[in-house]
Amino acid sequence: MTHPDLIAEAARRLFGRAVDDLDERERKVLEDAVARRPSARDLNVAFAEELSFGDRLADRVAEFGGSWRFIILFGVFLALWAGLNILLATQAFDPYPFIFLNLMLSMVAAIQAPVIMMSQNRQAAKDRLNAAHDYEVNLKAELEIMALHEKLDAMRTRQLEVLMQQQQEQIDMLTRLLQAREARS
């Protein structure tokens, strides 16, 4: 059988449909299964290779901005800012109620929020890609299990046929022995 014929036969046998009725993922998994190619691959490497400089920068900013190190450093910075401006009350560069600090915090939040969202959106896309890949691997495993069941069933059927043939030969032998015994009596 040629490769396309094997795929068509496997689609009919395993999916109960023609190859043309399978979606793209099912067809790819079936082709991998028939060709005995592995479906598993590390998507993180491929995903990381496609990231632009801006994507990597956004991921780093989101990673740092969502860490305890950032919270602690930012808390220390805020305490120093407030402490210096309170101690230098007459010469303070941002006297209480720290309006310039408020402006700076608002600007940081205005920039940091969309950067974190970009990183989260990219992570969601990566998760969808991983879920699709998991589906393909699971589908291939299911197809392989179904194929193994078919092989086991065929082996069992063949074994039963051999046993039935041997049993028939034994019955025939016993019948001949009984006939020979009756002929002597």
Short mmCIF file of C-alpha atoms in Angstrom, two decimals:
data_model
loop_
_atom_site.label_atom_id
_atom_site.label_comp_id
_atom_site.label_asym_id
_atom_site.label_seq_id
_atom_site.Cartn_x
_atom_site.Cartn_y
_atom_site.Cartn_z
CA MET A 1 0.00 0.00 0.00
CA THR A 2 1.22 3.51 -0.74
CA HIS A 3 1.50 6.14 1.97
CA PRO A 4 -1.71 8.01 0.92
CA ASP A 5 -3.58 4.70 0.80
CA LEU A 6 -2.36 3.83 4.30
CA ILE A 7 -3.52 7.22 5.57
CA ALA A 8 -6.92 6.86 3.88
CA GLU A 9 -7.37 3.36 5.31
CA ALA A 10 -6.25 4.48 8.79
CA ALA A 11 -8.64 7.46 8.70
CA ARG A 12 -11.54 5.18 7.82
CA ARG A 13 -10.55 2.56 10.39
CA LEU A 14 -9.59 4.81 13.32
CA PHE A 15 -11.79 7.88 12.81
CA GLY A 16 -14.61 6.29 10.85
CA ARG A 17 -14.31 9.09 8.28
CA ALA A 18 -12.57 9.81 5.02
CA VAL A 19 -9.27 11.70 5.07
CA ASP A 20 -10.93 14.72 3.44
CA ASP A 21 -13.43 14.89 6.34
CA LEU A 22 -10.66 15.23 8.97
CA ASP A 23 -9.60 18.65 10.18
CA GLU A 24 -6.02 19.81 9.65
CA ARG A 25 -4.83 18.76 13.11
CA GLU A 26 -6.38 15.28 12.87
CA ARG A 27 -4.84 14.78 9.44
CA LYS A 28 -1.40 15.88 10.69
CA VAL A 29 -1.61 13.55 13.70
CA LEU A 30 -2.75 10.67 11.48
CA GLU A 31 0.11 11.27 9.03
CA ASP A 32 2.58 11.34 11.95
CA ALA A 33 1.13 8.11 13.31
CA VAL A 34 1.24 6.31 9.95
CA ALA A 35 4.78 7.55 9.27
CA ARG A 36 5.83 6.69 12.86
CA ARG A 37 7.04 10.26 13.45
CA PRO A 38 7.00 11.65 16.99
CA SER A 39 4.42 14.36 17.68
CA ALA A 40 5.99 15.66 20.88
CA ARG A 41 8.24 18.68 20.55
CA ASP A 42 9.37 21.52 22.78
CA LEU A 43 7.18 24.47 21.84
CA ASN A 44 8.95 26.80 24.27
CA VAL A 45 12.05 26.86 22.07
CA ALA A 46 10.09 27.65 18.92
CA PHE A 47 8.01 30.26 20.74
CA ALA A 48 11.09 31.93 22.23
CA GLU A 49 12.79 32.14 18.83
CA GLU A 50 9.88 34.17 17.43
CA LEU A 51 9.95 36.81 20.17
CA SER A 52 11.04 40.29 19.15
CA PHE A 53 13.22 42.54 21.28
CA GLY A 54 10.11 44.38 22.49
CA ASP A 55 8.44 41.10 23.44
CA ARG A 56 11.45 39.98 25.47
CA LEU A 57 11.70 43.41 27.11
CA ALA A 58 7.99 43.35 28.02
CA ASP A 59 8.42 39.88 29.54
CA ARG A 60 11.38 41.04 31.61
CA VAL A 61 9.54 44.15 32.81
CA ALA A 62 6.49 42.05 33.74
CA GLU A 63 8.71 39.50 35.48
CA PHE A 64 10.47 42.18 37.51
CA GLY A 65 7.30 44.24 38.13
CA GLY A 66 5.54 41.19 39.53
CA SER A 67 8.26 40.20 41.97
CA TRP A 68 8.88 40.72 45.66
CA ARG A 69 12.21 42.30 44.79
CA PHE A 70 10.34 45.07 42.91
CA ILE A 71 7.89 45.58 45.77
CA ILE A 72 10.70 45.78 48.35
CA LEU A 73 12.89 48.08 46.23
CA PHE A 74 9.92 50.30 45.40
CA GLY A 75 8.91 50.43 49.09
CA VAL A 76 12.46 51.46 50.04
CA PHE A 77 12.46 54.10 47.27
CA LEU A 78 9.13 55.52 48.47
CA ALA A 79 10.30 55.58 52.08
CA LEU A 80 13.53 57.36 51.10
CA TRP A 81 11.64 59.87 48.94
CA ALA A 82 9.19 60.68 51.70
CA GLY A 83 11.88 60.67 54.41
CA LEU A 84 14.17 63.02 52.53
CA ASN A 85 11.37 65.45 51.75
CA ILE A 86 10.15 65.46 55.34
CA LEU A 87 13.66 65.94 56.80
CA LEU A 88 14.43 68.70 54.31
CA ALA A 89 11.10 70.43 54.93
CA THR A 90 12.36 73.92 54.12
CA GLN A 91 14.39 72.81 51.08
CA ALA A 92 12.27 69.83 49.99
CA PHE A 93 12.25 69.11 46.26
CA ASP A 94 8.75 67.56 46.62
CA PRO A 95 7.10 68.82 49.80
CA TYR A 96 4.22 67.00 51.49
CA PRO A 97 1.70 65.80 50.00
CA PHE A 98 4.37 64.65 47.45
CA ILE A 99 2.59 65.74 44.26
CA PHE A 100 5.63 65.07 42.05
CA LEU A 101 5.93 61.56 43.51
CA ASN A 102 2.23 61.01 42.73
CA LEU A 103 2.85 62.09 39.14
CA MET A 104 5.84 59.75 38.82
CA LEU A 105 3.86 56.82 40.30
CA SER A 106 0.99 57.47 37.88
CA MET A 107 3.37 57.55 34.91
CA VAL A 108 5.06 54.30 36.01
CA ALA A 109 1.65 52.64 36.40
CA ALA A 110 0.47 53.98 33.04
CA ILE A 111 3.51 52.44 31.31
CA GLN A 112 3.81 49.29 33.37
CA ALA A 113 0.17 48.15 33.03
CA PRO A 114 0.11 47.82 29.22
CA VAL A 115 3.56 46.20 29.23
CA ILE A 116 2.35 43.58 31.72
CA MET A 117 -0.81 43.05 29.64
CA MET A 118 1.31 42.49 26.51
CA SER A 119 3.29 39.87 28.37
CA GLN A 120 0.10 38.22 29.69
CA ASN A 121 -1.44 38.16 26.21
CA ARG A 122 1.69 36.50 24.84
CA GLN A 123 1.60 33.97 27.69
CA ALA A 124 -2.07 33.23 26.90
CA ALA A 125 -1.16 32.66 23.23
CA LYS A 126 1.65 30.35 24.33
CA ASP A 127 -0.78 28.46 26.59
CA ARG A 128 -3.23 28.04 23.68
CA LEU A 129 -0.40 26.73 21.51
CA ASN A 130 0.62 24.28 24.25
CA ALA A 131 -2.99 23.14 24.68
CA ALA A 132 -3.31 22.51 20.94
CA HIS A 133 -0.04 20.57 20.98
CA ASP A 134 -1.21 18.54 23.99
CA TYR A 135 -4.37 17.70 22.07
CA GLU A 136 -2.31 16.47 19.12
CA VAL A 137 -0.06 14.33 21.31
CA ASN A 138 -3.06 12.89 23.17
CA LEU A 139 -4.87 12.18 19.90
CA LYS A 140 -1.82 10.41 18.51
CA ALA A 141 -1.51 8.36 21.71
CA GLU A 142 -5.18 7.42 21.42
CA LEU A 143 -4.70 6.41 17.78
CA GLU A 144 -1.67 4.33 18.70
CA ILE A 145 -3.63 2.61 21.47
CA MET A 146 -6.48 1.90 19.07
CA ALA A 147 -4.00 0.45 16.57
CA LEU A 148 -2.48 -1.72 19.30
CA HIS A 149 -5.94 -2.96 20.24
CA GLU A 150 -6.58 -3.86 16.61
CA LYS A 151 -3.29 -5.75 16.44
CA LEU A 152 -4.05 -7.60 19.67
CA ASP A 153 -7.54 -8.44 18.43
CA ALA A 154 -6.10 -9.74 15.15
CA MET A 155 -3.52 -11.82 17.04
CA ARG A 156 -6.22 -13.19 19.34
CA THR A 157 -8.46 -14.01 16.37
CA ARG A 158 -5.59 -15.76 14.60
CA GLN A 159 -4.74 -17.64 17.79
CA LEU A 160 -8.36 -18.74 18.20
CA GLU A 161 -8.46 -19.89 14.58
CA VAL A 162 -5.32 -21.98 15.14
CA LEU A 163 -6.78 -23.41 18.35
CA MET A 164 -10.05 -24.23 16.58
CA GLN A 165 -8.11 -25.91 13.76
CA GLN A 166 -6.07 -27.93 16.26
CA GLN A 167 -9.22 -28.87 18.13
CA GLN A 168 -10.85 -30.01 14.90
CA GLU A 169 -7.76 -32.09 14.06
CA GLN A 170 -7.93 -33.69 17.52
CA ILE A 171 -11.65 -34.43 17.08
CA ASP A 172 -10.94 -35.97 13.69
CA MET A 173 -8.15 -38.07 15.21
CA LEU A 174 -10.39 -39.24 18.05
CA THR A 175 -13.14 -40.06 15.57
CA ARG A 176 -10.71 -42.19 13.51
CA LEU A 177 -9.45 -43.92 16.65
CA LEU A 178 -13.01 -44.71 17.71
CA GLN A 179 -13.84 -45.99 14.24
CA ALA A 180 -10.68 -48.15 14.22
CA ARG A 181 -11.57 -49.53 17.66
CA GLU A 182 -15.12 -50.35 16.56
CA ALA A 183 -13.80 -52.01 13.43
CA ARG A 184 -11.62 -54.32 15.56
CA SER A 185 -14.46 -55.24 17.86
#
